[in-house]
Amino acid sequence: MLSRRRFIGASLAAGGTLATGAALSPLIGARALAEADTAATSSPFSFFTQPMPMPQVIAPSSTTGGIDTYNVSIKKAIKEIVPGVLTEVFSFNNAFPGLIRATTGRPVVINQYNKLDMPVAIHLHGGHVAPEHDGDPMDTIAPAGVRQYHYPNDQPHAPLWFHDHAHHMESEHVYRGLSAFYLLTDPTEQALPLPSGVYDVPIMLREADIDPSGKLVYTMDDFMGRDTILANGKAWPYFQVAARKYRFRLLNSTNLRFFTLKLSDGSPVIQIGSDGGLLEKPFTTDTVALSPGERADVVIDFSRYRVGTGIVLENTEGPGPAERTGKVLRFDVVKTTDDPSSVPATLRTLPPLPAVTGRRTVVMSMDEDSRPNPQGYMDGKVYDHRRIDNTVPWGGSEIWTVTNANLGIPHNFHIHLVQFRILTRNGNPPGPAEAGLKDTIRVMPGETVTFQANFDSFRGKYLYHCHMLDHAAMGMMAQMEIV
């Protein structure tokens, strides 16, 4: 039998591949540790037999007065995730996933109607919003209730997304489907000759444990069992492309899984953006790494392939059997076409960082001694909504130092309200993928990351937490107040 300690030790000895990709926290809930040897064999599967759909665009109900107003129902839906099998999911307006398109300078109002039998709280991840519209975990929408959220869209373009954040329930609700794209654009982005229209494709990545009947099986912190990989709500789909450049907006909406993505033939991709929008300059790479909540904006040029070629988007991070978790989707080149798009050498200019007004440290940790009811901590404390963990002066620009104190458990860090600039990772300058604006960062066991953030928009209470949502639900959250 594979014990948890042996599992972690073996993964680290193998070069860290499994440890860096898995939520190696000790809580497996009802799933026995003995199942780790044979986990992830229950769901029916077949590879690349169903097309990957585009996200379902959610249309506004009103556009009067310079404001786009949406009426969105949070409800159950039935979807065919695995071919020939129907699965019940949670959805926004029956979409799995959905998509709202917004423009900088044009406010959005969303009336969220909760038609589930559990409370929810909707958070615009990466959004600059007032605290009463941020989706605080304790400020929930009761079943049969409605809540109006106001999004001013007074920030630059960014691939935002919204999801449930109701405390102790956010993990299961997001796992079952409560996440959607919120793509914010502005004139800077629109002026560039990047691939657009049908050649600009958002892709939401999920993980799931689906039993033979099609049921989504949820077990807290089930890092081994969720081995069915979904792209835009379909298990291992294919996507037909023309022999030209495409822009892909990649979002890791999983609770626990880290991805390191690559094309099966090793061909390069061009990364042009991350959480907070476009990078200043594109760069060429053969891998794209995403922890839960992170986004990457990439361009792939399929003109180098002949019609009839299939290229698999692979994942090289565990855990789980590589024959399942190592595949994401397949691109099928089916035709030729003209391509007027290009990737400019300069994409945007970010303003210089202002003078530093303060410094803070945050230590993330989780019980990893196999106790029956482990908890997650920020600075040694479990989340308490009645407690203010940091008081931040409004108008300042601070350097935060975030450390993962665990020996074998990875985390990542997300802060509400602000986009930040990474300064160092383990004392070294960030790589090109982390050179832009960020709101979520991976922090592996023993790692320390520093970033600088400006707190000059709204005042009030906001969260920072691990965005491995199972960890957040176990208490790895804290609260700051900007005053």
Tab-separated table of C-alpha atoms in Angstrom:
chain	number	residue	atom	x	y	z
A	1	MET	CA	0.000	0.000	0.000
A	2	LEU	CA	1.256	3.499	-0.815
A	3	SER	CA	1.252	5.645	2.302
A	4	ARG	CA	0.851	9.374	2.078
A	5	ARG	CA	4.357	10.003	3.439
A	6	ARG	CA	5.865	7.574	0.895
A	7	PHE	CA	3.765	9.178	-1.863
A	8	ILE	CA	5.086	12.670	-1.089
A	9	GLY	CA	8.641	11.457	-0.607
A	10	ALA	CA	8.625	9.506	-3.855
A	11	SER	CA	7.291	12.457	-5.796
A	12	LEU	CA	9.986	14.762	-4.409
A	13	ALA	CA	12.684	12.198	-5.103
A	14	ALA	CA	11.483	11.977	-8.687
A	15	GLY	CA	12.373	15.606	-9.237
A	16	GLY	CA	9.328	17.257	-7.724
A	17	THR	CA	7.008	16.688	-10.686
A	18	LEU	CA	4.179	15.282	-8.625
A	19	ALA	CA	4.702	17.515	-5.635
A	20	THR	CA	4.719	20.673	-7.706
A	21	GLY	CA	1.540	19.698	-9.474
A	22	ALA	CA	-0.516	18.248	-6.650
A	23	ALA	CA	-2.369	19.639	-3.694
A	24	LEU	CA	-0.527	17.380	-1.259
A	25	SER	CA	-2.518	18.293	1.812
A	26	PRO	CA	-3.388	15.616	4.308
A	27	LEU	CA	-7.178	15.651	4.180
A	28	ILE	CA	-8.613	13.028	1.842
A	29	GLY	CA	-11.963	12.834	3.551
A	30	ALA	CA	-13.973	9.709	2.830
A	31	ARG	CA	-11.515	8.421	0.217
A	32	ALA	CA	-9.249	5.907	1.945
A	33	LEU	CA	-5.489	6.246	1.546
A	34	ALA	CA	-5.418	2.692	0.271
A	35	GLU	CA	-7.150	3.913	-2.883
A	36	ALA	CA	-4.124	6.025	-3.847
A	37	ASP	CA	-2.561	3.059	-5.648
A	38	THR	CA	-5.598	2.584	-7.880
A	39	ALA	CA	-7.250	5.994	-7.806
A	40	ALA	CA	-8.867	7.583	-10.812
A	41	THR	CA	-10.054	4.515	-12.678
A	42	SER	CA	-13.786	4.827	-12.133
A	43	SER	CA	-15.021	7.194	-14.829
A	44	PRO	CA	-15.621	6.172	-18.442
A	45	PHE	CA	-13.424	8.051	-20.871
A	46	SER	CA	-12.330	8.364	-24.452
A	47	PHE	CA	-9.876	10.829	-25.890
A	48	PHE	CA	-10.557	13.467	-28.540
A	49	THR	CA	-13.981	12.196	-29.627
A	50	GLN	CA	-16.038	15.327	-28.930
A	51	PRO	CA	-15.502	18.905	-30.096
A	52	MET	CA	-14.474	21.570	-27.630
A	53	PRO	CA	-17.181	24.256	-27.603
A	54	MET	CA	-16.589	27.955	-27.275
A	55	PRO	CA	-17.731	29.371	-23.908
A	56	GLN	CA	-21.385	30.394	-23.966
A	57	VAL	CA	-21.634	34.182	-24.182
A	58	ILE	CA	-24.000	35.639	-21.588
A	59	ALA	CA	-25.817	38.621	-23.114
A	60	PRO	CA	-26.869	41.720	-21.164
A	61	SER	CA	-30.545	42.262	-20.524
A	62	SER	CA	-30.077	46.036	-20.842
A	63	THR	CA	-27.434	48.393	-22.257
A	64	THR	CA	-29.118	51.700	-21.470
A	65	GLY	CA	-27.512	54.609	-19.681
A	66	GLY	CA	-23.979	53.500	-20.538
A	67	ILE	CA	-24.299	50.486	-18.219
A	68	ASP	CA	-24.539	46.835	-19.201
A	69	THR	CA	-26.976	45.017	-16.926
A	70	TYR	CA	-27.113	41.227	-16.707
A	71	ASN	CA	-29.640	38.890	-15.113
A	72	VAL	CA	-27.864	35.659	-14.229
A	73	SER	CA	-29.406	32.545	-12.690
A	74	ILE	CA	-27.189	30.342	-10.550
A	75	LYS	CA	-28.708	26.922	-11.046
A	76	LYS	CA	-28.192	23.254	-11.788
A	77	ALA	CA	-27.772	22.103	-15.375
A	78	ILE	CA	-27.311	18.806	-17.189
A	79	LYS	CA	-24.263	18.538	-19.457
A	80	GLU	CA	-22.548	15.846	-21.504
A	81	ILE	CA	-18.999	16.054	-20.169
A	82	VAL	CA	-18.060	12.475	-21.039
A	83	PRO	CA	-19.432	11.260	-24.401
A	84	GLY	CA	-22.811	9.564	-24.013
A	85	VAL	CA	-23.118	10.290	-20.285
A	86	LEU	CA	-25.143	13.085	-18.676
A	87	THR	CA	-23.764	14.917	-15.642
A	88	GLU	CA	-25.404	17.389	-13.266
A	89	VAL	CA	-23.343	20.561	-12.788
A	90	PHE	CA	-23.806	24.017	-11.297
A	91	SER	CA	-23.990	26.851	-13.818
A	92	PHE	CA	-24.466	30.522	-14.539
A	93	ASN	CA	-27.445	30.772	-16.931
A	94	ASN	CA	-27.046	27.109	-17.855
A	95	ALA	CA	-23.540	27.810	-19.236
A	96	PHE	CA	-20.633	25.467	-18.518
A	97	PRO	CA	-18.592	27.609	-18.836
A	98	GLY	CA	-20.090	31.044	-19.463
A	99	LEU	CA	-18.493	34.251	-20.700
A	100	ILE	CA	-19.193	37.944	-20.146
A	101	ARG	CA	-17.376	40.498	-22.310
A	102	ALA	CA	-16.790	43.921	-20.748
A	103	THR	CA	-15.011	47.133	-21.717
A	104	THR	CA	-12.888	49.433	-19.590
A	105	GLY	CA	-14.867	52.558	-18.723
A	106	ARG	CA	-18.255	50.919	-19.212
A	107	PRO	CA	-19.761	49.696	-15.916
A	108	VAL	CA	-21.461	46.326	-15.545
A	109	VAL	CA	-24.248	45.427	-13.125
A	110	ILE	CA	-25.056	41.743	-12.563
A	111	ASN	CA	-28.195	40.582	-10.771
A	112	GLN	CA	-27.255	37.127	-9.485
A	113	TYR	CA	-30.323	34.959	-8.724
A	114	ASN	CA	-29.509	32.005	-6.493
A	115	LYS	CA	-31.651	29.045	-7.546
A	116	LEU	CA	-29.593	26.496	-5.636
A	117	ASP	CA	-30.468	25.187	-2.177
A	118	MET	CA	-27.185	26.530	-0.706
A	119	PRO	CA	-25.913	30.081	-0.207
A	120	VAL	CA	-23.377	31.536	-2.635
A	121	ALA	CA	-21.188	34.665	-2.843
A	122	ILE	CA	-19.887	35.702	-6.267
A	123	HIS	CA	-16.349	37.108	-6.509
A	124	LEU	CA	-14.899	38.845	-9.586
A	125	HIS	CA	-11.377	37.435	-9.501
A	126	GLY	CA	-8.845	40.140	-10.390
A	127	GLY	CA	-11.450	42.898	-10.391
A	128	HIS	CA	-11.136	46.350	-8.876
A	129	VAL	CA	-14.477	46.550	-7.058
A	130	ALA	CA	-15.850	48.090	-3.874
A	131	PRO	CA	-15.810	45.739	-0.866
A	132	GLU	CA	-19.585	45.337	-0.777
A	133	HIS	CA	-19.441	43.954	-4.339
A	134	ASP	CA	-16.366	41.749	-3.910
A	135	GLY	CA	-18.213	38.555	-2.933
A	136	ASP	CA	-17.046	38.335	0.669
A	137	PRO	CA	-17.294	34.709	1.920
A	138	MET	CA	-19.714	35.681	4.666
A	139	ASP	CA	-21.827	38.070	2.563
A	140	THR	CA	-23.860	35.417	0.813
A	141	ILE	CA	-26.963	35.167	-1.351
A	142	ALA	CA	-29.491	32.900	0.367
A	143	PRO	CA	-31.334	30.236	-1.608
A	144	ALA	CA	-34.089	31.896	-3.679
A	145	GLY	CA	-32.390	35.243	-3.053
A	146	VAL	CA	-30.890	37.793	-5.422
A	147	ARG	CA	-27.865	40.068	-5.090
A	148	GLN	CA	-26.797	42.947	-7.311
A	149	TYR	CA	-23.058	43.306	-7.987
A	150	HIS	CA	-21.575	46.513	-9.441
A	151	TYR	CA	-18.359	46.329	-11.448
A	152	PRO	CA	-16.972	49.766	-12.455
A	153	ASN	CA	-14.447	48.363	-14.968
A	154	ASP	CA	-12.096	51.241	-14.192
A	155	GLN	CA	-8.983	49.102	-14.696
A	156	PRO	CA	-6.983	48.162	-17.819
A	157	HIS	CA	-7.807	45.098	-19.915
A	158	ALA	CA	-7.445	41.748	-18.165
A	159	PRO	CA	-8.756	38.159	-18.453
A	160	LEU	CA	-10.837	38.205	-15.274
A	161	TRP	CA	-13.237	35.489	-14.127
A	162	PHE	CA	-15.970	35.142	-11.538
A	163	HIS	CA	-16.724	32.276	-9.190
A	164	ASP	CA	-18.407	31.355	-5.929
A	165	HIS	CA	-16.650	32.307	-2.697
A	166	ALA	CA	-19.093	31.252	0.069
A	167	HIS	CA	-16.888	30.010	2.897
A	168	HIS	CA	-16.671	26.235	3.426
A	169	MET	CA	-18.766	25.806	0.261
A	170	GLU	CA	-16.636	27.598	-2.360
A	171	SER	CA	-14.523	24.534	-3.004
A	172	GLU	CA	-17.406	22.208	-3.887
A	173	HIS	CA	-19.393	24.882	-5.734
A	174	VAL	CA	-16.499	25.836	-8.021
A	175	TYR	CA	-15.677	22.170	-8.544
A	176	ARG	CA	-19.267	21.599	-9.693
A	177	GLY	CA	-19.167	24.474	-12.157
A	178	LEU	CA	-19.636	27.905	-10.582
A	179	SER	CA	-16.953	29.774	-12.524
A	180	ALA	CA	-17.143	31.833	-15.704
A	181	PHE	CA	-14.984	34.108	-17.854
A	182	TYR	CA	-15.163	37.897	-17.548
A	183	LEU	CA	-12.961	39.240	-20.350
A	184	LEU	CA	-12.258	42.954	-19.946
A	185	THR	CA	-10.872	44.800	-22.967
A	186	ASP	CA	-9.661	48.356	-23.614
A	187	PRO	CA	-8.300	50.479	-26.510
A	188	THR	CA	-4.702	49.398	-25.836
A	189	GLU	CA	-5.584	45.770	-26.445
A	190	GLN	CA	-8.003	46.475	-29.291
A	191	ALA	CA	-5.402	48.438	-31.266
A	192	LEU	CA	-3.074	45.444	-31.584
A	193	PRO	CA	-3.132	43.149	-34.649
A	194	LEU	CA	-3.465	39.994	-32.513
A	195	PRO	CA	-5.698	37.109	-33.639
A	196	SER	CA	-9.307	38.108	-33.033
A	197	GLY	CA	-12.901	37.010	-33.580
A	198	VAL	CA	-13.194	33.245	-33.981
A	199	TYR	CA	-9.400	33.049	-33.726
A	200	ASP	CA	-9.460	34.353	-30.144
A	201	VAL	CA	-10.447	31.339	-28.022
A	202	PRO	CA	-10.947	31.276	-24.219
A	203	ILE	CA	-10.247	27.861	-22.701
A	204	MET	CA	-11.275	27.043	-19.131
A	205	LEU	CA	-9.471	24.038	-17.666
A	206	ARG	CA	-11.091	21.899	-14.975
A	207	GLU	CA	-10.470	18.582	-13.241
A	208	ALA	CA	-13.122	16.132	-12.110
A	209	ASP	CA	-13.832	12.718	-10.662
A	210	ILE	CA	-16.776	11.335	-12.640
A	211	ASP	CA	-18.240	7.966	-11.710
A	212	PRO	CA	-19.579	5.512	-14.347
A	213	SER	CA	-23.099	6.910	-13.992
A	214	GLY	CA	-21.854	10.401	-14.840
A	215	LYS	CA	-22.047	11.829	-11.311
A	216	LEU	CA	-19.463	14.389	-10.224
A	217	VAL	CA	-17.879	12.921	-7.093
A	218	TYR	CA	-16.692	15.548	-4.619
A	219	THR	CA	-14.374	14.679	-1.744
A	220	MET	CA	-12.496	17.436	0.048
A	221	ASP	CA	-8.828	17.653	-0.983
A	222	ASP	CA	-9.069	14.677	-3.336
A	223	PHE	CA	-5.758	15.316	-5.046
A	224	MET	CA	-5.604	11.810	-6.536
A	225	GLY	CA	-9.178	11.155	-7.654
A	226	ARG	CA	-9.820	14.164	-9.913
A	227	ASP	CA	-8.097	12.803	-12.986
A	228	THR	CA	-10.594	13.644	-15.747
A	229	ILE	CA	-9.351	16.803	-17.483
A	230	LEU	CA	-11.954	19.164	-18.948
A	231	ALA	CA	-11.510	21.942	-21.502
A	232	ASN	CA	-14.552	24.228	-21.797
A	233	GLY	CA	-16.683	21.637	-20.059
A	234	LYS	CA	-15.712	18.626	-22.185
A	235	ALA	CA	-13.455	15.745	-21.209
A	236	TRP	CA	-10.389	15.572	-23.492
A	237	PRO	CA	-11.998	17.244	-26.531
A	238	TYR	CA	-10.600	18.121	-29.934
A	239	PHE	CA	-10.622	21.596	-31.450
A	240	GLN	CA	-10.506	22.199	-35.207
A	241	VAL	CA	-8.182	24.984	-36.343
A	242	ALA	CA	-7.057	26.534	-39.596
A	243	ALA	CA	-3.382	26.691	-40.527
A	244	ARG	CA	-2.869	30.186	-39.069
A	245	LYS	CA	-2.285	31.955	-35.742
A	246	TYR	CA	-4.763	31.603	-32.852
A	247	ARG	CA	-4.937	33.405	-29.532
A	248	PHE	CA	-5.846	31.196	-26.564
A	249	ARG	CA	-6.922	32.634	-23.181
A	250	LEU	CA	-6.048	29.812	-20.775
A	251	LEU	CA	-7.623	29.750	-17.312
A	252	ASN	CA	-6.847	27.160	-14.660
A	253	SER	CA	-10.185	27.027	-12.822
A	254	THR	CA	-9.374	23.807	-10.934
A	255	ASN	CA	-9.390	23.588	-7.165
A	256	LEU	CA	-6.112	21.744	-6.753
A	257	ARG	CA	-4.349	20.831	-9.993
A	258	PHE	CA	-1.248	22.572	-11.303
A	259	PHE	CA	-0.677	22.414	-15.058
A	260	THR	CA	2.507	22.599	-17.077
A	261	LEU	CA	1.256	22.663	-20.656
A	262	LYS	CA	3.157	21.890	-23.837
A	263	LEU	CA	2.483	20.857	-27.413
A	264	SER	CA	3.088	17.171	-28.076
A	265	ASP	CA	5.676	17.852	-30.800
A	266	GLY	CA	7.612	20.286	-28.620
A	267	SER	CA	6.839	23.251	-30.861
A	268	PRO	CA	7.034	26.728	-29.311
A	269	VAL	CA	4.178	29.006	-28.361
A	270	ILE	CA	4.278	32.752	-27.835
A	271	GLN	CA	3.072	33.939	-24.436
A	272	ILE	CA	1.625	37.446	-24.602
A	273	GLY	CA	-0.231	37.855	-21.314
A	274	SER	CA	-1.002	36.679	-17.790
A	275	ASP	CA	-3.476	37.430	-14.982
A	276	GLY	CA	-3.482	41.207	-15.370
A	277	GLY	CA	-3.533	41.417	-19.154
A	278	LEU	CA	-0.840	41.708	-21.790
A	279	LEU	CA	2.845	41.539	-20.976
A	280	GLU	CA	5.039	44.414	-22.065
A	281	LYS	CA	6.800	42.129	-24.546
A	282	PRO	CA	5.909	38.666	-25.860
A	283	PHE	CA	8.278	35.767	-25.360
A	284	THR	CA	8.659	32.356	-26.934
A	285	THR	CA	8.459	29.263	-24.756
A	286	ASP	CA	7.723	25.547	-24.992
A	287	THR	CA	5.818	25.307	-21.678
A	288	VAL	CA	3.086	27.267	-19.902
A	289	ALA	CA	2.694	26.768	-16.146
A	290	LEU	CA	-0.594	27.535	-14.365
A	291	SER	CA	-1.565	27.054	-10.734
A	292	PRO	CA	-5.256	27.233	-9.747
A	293	GLY	CA	-6.678	30.668	-10.573
A	294	GLU	CA	-3.813	31.735	-12.854
A	295	ARG	CA	-4.310	32.755	-16.481
A	296	ALA	CA	-2.010	32.735	-19.505
A	297	ASP	CA	-2.587	34.387	-22.886
A	298	VAL	CA	-0.738	32.564	-25.684
A	299	VAL	CA	-0.536	32.589	-29.472
A	300	ILE	CA	-0.008	29.345	-31.383
A	301	ASP	CA	0.854	29.435	-35.080
A	302	PHE	CA	-0.638	26.393	-36.822
A	303	SER	CA	0.653	27.459	-40.256
A	304	ARG	CA	3.707	25.288	-39.635
A	305	TYR	CA	1.509	22.186	-39.855
A	306	ARG	CA	0.006	20.461	-42.884
A	307	VAL	CA	-3.753	20.019	-43.094
A	308	GLY	CA	-4.649	16.722	-41.431
A	309	THR	CA	-2.174	17.129	-38.577
A	310	GLY	CA	-3.266	16.596	-34.977
A	311	ILE	CA	-1.288	18.154	-32.104
A	312	VAL	CA	-2.068	17.271	-28.500
A	313	LEU	CA	-1.905	19.875	-25.752
A	314	GLU	CA	-0.217	17.889	-23.009
A	315	ASN	CA	0.163	18.372	-19.264
A	316	THR	CA	3.426	17.244	-17.689
A	317	GLU	CA	2.438	17.728	-14.020
A	318	GLY	CA	0.805	15.102	-11.815
A	319	PRO	CA	-0.690	13.600	-9.793
A	320	GLY	CA	-2.649	10.775	-11.368
A	321	PRO	CA	-2.037	8.376	-14.245
A	322	ALA	CA	-0.196	10.157	-17.052
A	323	GLU	CA	-2.344	8.462	-19.693
A	324	ARG	CA	-5.256	10.526	-18.358
A	325	THR	CA	-3.892	13.635	-16.675
A	326	GLY	CA	-1.156	14.039	-19.286
A	327	LYS	CA	-3.653	14.863	-22.039
A	328	VAL	CA	-5.765	18.031	-22.217
A	329	LEU	CA	-7.105	18.434	-25.765
A	330	ARG	CA	-6.111	17.913	-29.393
A	331	PHE	CA	-5.816	20.605	-32.049
A	332	ASP	CA	-6.809	19.294	-35.500
A	333	VAL	CA	-5.599	21.332	-38.480
A	334	VAL	CA	-8.424	21.055	-41.014
A	335	LYS	CA	-7.932	23.867	-43.571
A	336	THR	CA	-5.818	26.754	-44.802
A	337	THR	CA	-6.832	30.399	-44.639
A	338	ASP	CA	-5.417	33.917	-44.834
A	339	ASP	CA	-3.866	35.331	-41.694
A	340	PRO	CA	-3.506	39.108	-41.346
A	341	SER	CA	-2.713	38.874	-37.608
A	342	SER	CA	0.680	39.382	-36.017
A	343	VAL	CA	2.312	39.611	-32.588
A	344	PRO	CA	4.003	43.003	-32.118
A	345	ALA	CA	7.392	43.220	-30.414
A	346	THR	CA	5.872	45.605	-27.847
A	347	LEU	CA	2.401	44.947	-26.453
A	348	ARG	CA	1.965	47.595	-23.758
A	349	THR	CA	3.901	49.812	-21.367
A	350	LEU	CA	3.440	49.339	-17.643
A	351	PRO	CA	3.928	52.358	-15.394
A	352	PRO	CA	7.012	52.394	-13.163
A	353	LEU	CA	6.556	51.178	-9.614
A	354	PRO	CA	6.141	54.029	-7.107
A	355	ALA	CA	8.154	54.516	-3.935
A	356	VAL	CA	7.629	51.797	-1.336
A	357	THR	CA	5.567	52.886	1.671
A	358	GLY	CA	5.455	49.654	3.670
A	359	ARG	CA	6.507	46.018	3.900
A	360	ARG	CA	4.668	42.932	5.134
A	361	THR	CA	5.294	39.201	5.462
A	362	VAL	CA	2.786	36.377	5.039
A	363	VAL	CA	3.514	32.758	5.947
A	364	MET	CA	1.265	30.062	4.477
A	365	SER	CA	1.097	26.627	6.082
A	366	MET	CA	-1.073	23.575	6.565
A	367	ASP	CA	-1.041	20.638	8.960
A	368	GLU	CA	0.962	17.899	7.256
A	369	ASP	CA	1.326	15.375	10.077
A	370	SER	CA	-1.574	13.132	9.001
A	371	ARG	CA	-3.903	14.317	11.775
A	372	PRO	CA	-7.570	13.475	11.073
A	373	ASN	CA	-8.841	17.063	10.762
A	374	PRO	CA	-6.019	19.211	9.364
A	375	GLN	CA	-6.382	22.947	8.904
A	376	GLY	CA	-4.816	25.640	6.763
A	377	TYR	CA	-3.227	28.782	8.167
A	378	MET	CA	-2.178	32.294	7.254
A	379	ASP	CA	0.526	33.415	9.697
A	380	GLY	CA	-0.437	30.553	11.981
A	381	LYS	CA	-4.112	31.503	12.114
A	382	VAL	CA	-7.255	29.933	10.672
A	383	TYR	CA	-9.557	32.379	8.847
A	384	ASP	CA	-11.952	34.327	11.065
A	385	HIS	CA	-14.150	36.893	9.324
A	386	ARG	CA	-14.368	38.914	12.563
A	387	ARG	CA	-10.589	39.456	12.650
A	388	ILE	CA	-8.524	41.983	10.682
A	389	ASP	CA	-5.131	40.433	9.983
A	390	ASN	CA	-3.495	43.430	8.306
A	391	THR	CA	-4.384	47.117	8.222
A	392	VAL	CA	-3.126	48.737	5.018
A	393	PRO	CA	-2.929	52.536	4.588
A	394	TRP	CA	-4.872	53.714	1.538
A	395	GLY	CA	-2.769	55.241	-1.238
A	396	GLY	CA	0.378	53.328	-0.365
A	397	SER	CA	2.562	50.950	-2.366
A	398	GLU	CA	3.777	47.965	-0.374
A	399	ILE	CA	6.141	45.040	-0.770
A	400	TRP	CA	4.713	41.760	0.494
A	401	THR	CA	6.896	38.723	1.139
A	402	VAL	CA	4.962	35.445	0.937
A	403	THR	CA	6.504	32.166	2.129
A	404	ASN	CA	5.245	28.578	1.989
A	405	ALA	CA	6.403	27.022	5.266
A	406	ASN	CA	5.334	23.491	4.339
A	407	LEU	CA	7.804	20.757	3.458
A	408	GLY	CA	5.719	18.837	0.937
A	409	ILE	CA	2.501	20.761	0.305
A	410	PRO	CA	2.335	23.366	-2.479
A	411	HIS	CA	0.192	26.461	-2.185
A	412	ASN	CA	-0.554	29.514	-4.230
A	413	PHE	CA	-1.441	33.036	-3.183
A	414	HIS	CA	-4.243	35.311	-4.377
A	415	ILE	CA	-4.994	38.795	-3.113
A	416	HIS	CA	-8.300	40.546	-3.812
A	417	LEU	CA	-8.687	44.044	-5.303
A	418	VAL	CA	-5.142	44.626	-6.589
A	419	GLN	CA	-2.887	43.500	-9.406
A	420	PHE	CA	0.766	43.357	-8.354
A	421	ARG	CA	4.263	43.111	-9.820
A	422	ILE	CA	6.493	40.193	-8.775
A	423	LEU	CA	9.925	41.391	-7.632
A	424	THR	CA	11.704	38.166	-6.708
A	425	ARG	CA	11.165	34.427	-6.514
A	426	ASN	CA	13.557	32.791	-4.052
A	427	GLY	CA	15.758	35.856	-4.289
A	428	ASN	CA	15.939	35.823	-8.089
A	429	PRO	CA	14.185	38.075	-10.609
A	430	PRO	CA	10.925	36.648	-12.004
A	431	GLY	CA	10.903	34.871	-15.337
A	432	PRO	CA	9.165	36.398	-18.371
A	433	ALA	CA	5.821	34.694	-17.609
A	434	GLU	CA	5.717	36.527	-14.264
A	435	ALA	CA	6.964	39.879	-15.535
A	436	GLY	CA	3.504	41.418	-16.028
A	437	LEU	CA	0.590	42.192	-13.732
A	438	LYS	CA	-0.456	39.304	-11.508
A	439	ASP	CA	-3.080	38.521	-8.896
A	440	THR	CA	-2.264	34.838	-8.268
A	441	ILE	CA	1.125	33.145	-7.857
A	442	ARG	CA	2.314	29.638	-7.118
A	443	VAL	CA	4.374	29.230	-3.937
A	444	MET	CA	5.943	25.798	-3.741
A	445	PRO	CA	7.172	24.128	-0.510
A	446	GLY	CA	9.894	26.278	1.031
A	447	GLU	CA	9.566	29.028	-1.590
A	448	THR	CA	9.448	32.768	-0.933
A	449	VAL	CA	8.003	35.281	-3.396
A	450	THR	CA	8.029	39.079	-3.061
A	451	PHE	CA	5.691	41.437	-4.908
A	452	GLN	CA	4.749	45.115	-4.891
A	453	ALA	CA	1.113	46.270	-4.947
A	454	ASN	CA	-0.568	49.681	-4.980
A	455	PHE	CA	-3.535	50.158	-2.626
A	456	ASP	CA	-4.999	53.286	-4.180
A	457	SER	CA	-8.479	52.349	-5.401
A	458	PHE	CA	-11.065	51.312	-2.796
A	459	ARG	CA	-11.056	51.318	0.991
A	460	GLY	CA	-12.514	48.487	3.023
A	461	LYS	CA	-12.075	44.798	3.888
A	462	TYR	CA	-10.666	42.317	1.369
A	463	LEU	CA	-9.316	38.775	1.423
A	464	TYR	CA	-5.999	37.179	0.621
A	465	HIS	CA	-5.786	33.405	0.552
A	466	CYS	CA	-4.535	30.225	-1.040
A	467	HIS	CA	-6.397	29.772	-4.323
A	468	MET	CA	-6.233	26.022	-4.052
A	469	LEU	CA	-9.833	26.342	-2.956
A	470	ASP	CA	-9.893	23.174	-0.909
A	471	HIS	CA	-7.113	24.764	1.178
A	472	ALA	CA	-9.048	28.034	1.469
A	473	ALA	CA	-12.100	26.100	2.667
A	474	MET	CA	-9.865	24.538	5.329
A	475	GLY	CA	-9.030	27.982	6.716
A	476	MET	CA	-6.081	29.256	4.649
A	477	MET	CA	-7.494	32.779	4.268
A	478	ALA	CA	-6.909	36.122	5.933
A	479	GLN	CA	-8.441	39.568	5.843
A	480	MET	CA	-6.922	42.997	5.290
A	481	GLU	CA	-8.567	46.368	5.767
A	482	ILE	CA	-7.502	49.293	3.612
A	483	VAL	CA	-8.028	52.514	5.588
